[in-house]
Amino acid sequence: MKMKLLLFVCGILSGAAAVFHEDLAIGGCSDSDGEFMYTLDGEEVWYADFKKQTGVEPQPPFVDHASYPGGYEFAVAD
């Protein structure tokens, strides 16, 4: 009986799950301000800080950070 239960539980736990992520890039500007940022699943992962003239990764230090080489320069050019 225990073996049948173990096989049943293993069959349930080995199922496949599809995981979908939603990413978004926002860019915009006006006469006085600008915005350029990337989000993943509703969390901001990178944005251009035009006042400090640099790109910012606002995640906590324990998160594996994504890098966007040339991202700030692209945001300024856009």
PDB file of C-alpha atoms in Angstrom:
ATOM      1  CA  MET A   1       0.000   0.000   0.000  1.00  0.00           C
ATOM      2  CA  LYS A   2       2.836   2.400   0.835  1.00  0.00           C
ATOM      3  CA  MET A   3       4.508   1.736  -2.516  1.00  0.00           C
ATOM      4  CA  LYS A   4       1.285   2.504  -4.392  1.00  0.00           C
ATOM      5  CA  LEU A   5       0.894   5.733  -2.463  1.00  0.00           C
ATOM      6  CA  LEU A   6       4.529   6.673  -3.145  1.00  0.00           C
ATOM      7  CA  LEU A   7       4.106   6.039  -6.883  1.00  0.00           C
ATOM      8  CA  PHE A   8       0.912   8.092  -6.909  1.00  0.00           C
ATOM      9  CA  VAL A   9       2.559  11.053  -5.139  1.00  0.00           C
ATOM     10  CA  CYS A  10       5.613  10.895  -7.411  1.00  0.00           C
ATOM     11  CA  GLY A  11       3.339  10.985 -10.438  1.00  0.00           C
ATOM     12  CA  ILE A  12       1.601  14.106  -9.154  1.00  0.00           C
ATOM     13  CA  LEU A  13       4.832  15.918  -8.272  1.00  0.00           C
ATOM     14  CA  SER A  14       6.519  15.213 -11.599  1.00  0.00           C
ATOM     15  CA  GLY A  15       3.941  17.153 -13.642  1.00  0.00           C
ATOM     16  CA  ALA A  16       5.081  19.998 -15.859  1.00  0.00           C
ATOM     17  CA  ALA A  17       4.015  23.579 -15.282  1.00  0.00           C
ATOM     18  CA  ALA A  18       4.129  26.354 -17.830  1.00  0.00           C
ATOM     19  CA  VAL A  19       5.464  29.619 -16.435  1.00  0.00           C
ATOM     20  CA  PHE A  20       4.819  32.811 -18.327  1.00  0.00           C
ATOM     21  CA  HIS A  21       6.579  36.093 -17.639  1.00  0.00           C
ATOM     22  CA  GLU A  22       5.548  39.563 -18.664  1.00  0.00           C
ATOM     23  CA  ASP A  23       8.225  42.085 -19.587  1.00  0.00           C
ATOM     24  CA  LEU A  24       7.747  45.693 -20.498  1.00  0.00           C
ATOM     25  CA  ALA A  25       9.940  48.547 -21.731  1.00  0.00           C
ATOM     26  CA  ILE A  26       8.716  52.113 -21.300  1.00  0.00           C
ATOM     27  CA  GLY A  27      10.265  55.185 -22.862  1.00  0.00           C
ATOM     28  CA  GLY A  28       9.008  58.712 -23.010  1.00  0.00           C
ATOM     29  CA  CYS A  29      10.011  62.332 -22.639  1.00  0.00           C
ATOM     30  CA  SER A  30       8.651  65.829 -22.307  1.00  0.00           C
ATOM     31  CA  ASP A  31      10.186  69.305 -22.317  1.00  0.00           C
ATOM     32  CA  SER A  32      11.139  68.970 -18.639  1.00  0.00           C
ATOM     33  CA  ASP A  33      11.533  65.263 -17.874  1.00  0.00           C
ATOM     34  CA  GLY A  34      12.166  61.804 -19.345  1.00  0.00           C
ATOM     35  CA  GLU A  35      11.511  58.175 -18.479  1.00  0.00           C
ATOM     36  CA  PHE A  36      13.087  54.962 -19.709  1.00  0.00           C
ATOM     37  CA  MET A  37      12.708  51.688 -17.790  1.00  0.00           C
ATOM     38  CA  TYR A  38      12.453  47.916 -18.053  1.00  0.00           C
ATOM     39  CA  THR A  39      10.107  45.799 -15.920  1.00  0.00           C
ATOM     40  CA  LEU A  40       9.687  42.049 -15.444  1.00  0.00           C
ATOM     41  CA  ASP A  41       6.467  40.692 -13.930  1.00  0.00           C
ATOM     42  CA  GLY A  42       5.561  44.131 -12.629  1.00  0.00           C
ATOM     43  CA  GLU A  43       8.912  44.701 -10.902  1.00  0.00           C
ATOM     44  CA  GLU A  44      11.231  47.451 -12.065  1.00  0.00           C
ATOM     45  CA  VAL A  45      14.587  45.890 -13.061  1.00  0.00           C
ATOM     46  CA  TRP A  46      16.350  48.886 -14.650  1.00  0.00           C
ATOM     47  CA  TYR A  47      15.711  52.553 -15.258  1.00  0.00           C
ATOM     48  CA  ALA A  48      17.613  55.531 -16.608  1.00  0.00           C
ATOM     49  CA  ASP A  49      18.244  58.269 -14.040  1.00  0.00           C
ATOM     50  CA  PHE A  50      18.686  61.341 -16.218  1.00  0.00           C
ATOM     51  CA  LYS A  51      19.513  63.623 -13.280  1.00  0.00           C
ATOM     52  CA  LYS A  52      22.430  61.411 -12.133  1.00  0.00           C
ATOM     53  CA  GLN A  53      23.227  60.490 -15.751  1.00  0.00           C
ATOM     54  CA  THR A  54      23.409  56.736 -15.138  1.00  0.00           C
ATOM     55  CA  GLY A  55      21.393  53.523 -15.324  1.00  0.00           C
ATOM     56  CA  VAL A  56      19.997  52.171 -12.028  1.00  0.00           C
ATOM     57  CA  GLU A  57      19.234  48.561 -11.029  1.00  0.00           C
ATOM     58  CA  PRO A  58      16.859  48.964  -8.052  1.00  0.00           C
ATOM     59  CA  GLN A  59      16.707  45.302  -6.988  1.00  0.00           C
ATOM     60  CA  PRO A  60      18.002  44.217  -3.569  1.00  0.00           C
ATOM     61  CA  PRO A  61      21.588  42.883  -3.436  1.00  0.00           C
ATOM     62  CA  PHE A  62      20.569  39.196  -3.167  1.00  0.00           C
ATOM     63  CA  VAL A  63      18.880  39.240  -6.609  1.00  0.00           C
ATOM     64  CA  ASP A  64      20.841  38.155  -9.683  1.00  0.00           C
ATOM     65  CA  HIS A  65      20.961  41.474 -11.538  1.00  0.00           C
ATOM     66  CA  ALA A  66      20.385  41.733 -15.266  1.00  0.00           C
ATOM     67  CA  SER A  67      22.827  44.014 -17.009  1.00  0.00           C
ATOM     68  CA  TYR A  68      21.929  46.410 -19.788  1.00  0.00           C
ATOM     69  CA  PRO A  69      25.241  47.500 -21.337  1.00  0.00           C
ATOM     70  CA  GLY A  70      24.772  50.731 -23.226  1.00  0.00           C
ATOM     71  CA  GLY A  71      21.240  51.084 -21.863  1.00  0.00           C
ATOM     72  CA  TYR A  72      21.708  54.604 -20.534  1.00  0.00           C
ATOM     73  CA  GLU A  73      23.318  55.811 -23.759  1.00  0.00           C
ATOM     74  CA  PHE A  74      20.437  54.295 -25.737  1.00  0.00           C
ATOM     75  CA  ALA A  75      17.910  56.039 -23.474  1.00  0.00           C
ATOM     76  CA  VAL A  76      19.649  59.406 -23.946  1.00  0.00           C
ATOM     77  CA  ALA A  77      19.796  58.953 -27.729  1.00  0.00           C
ATOM     78  CA  ASP A  78      16.129  57.983 -27.826  1.00  0.00           C
TER      79      ASP A  78
END
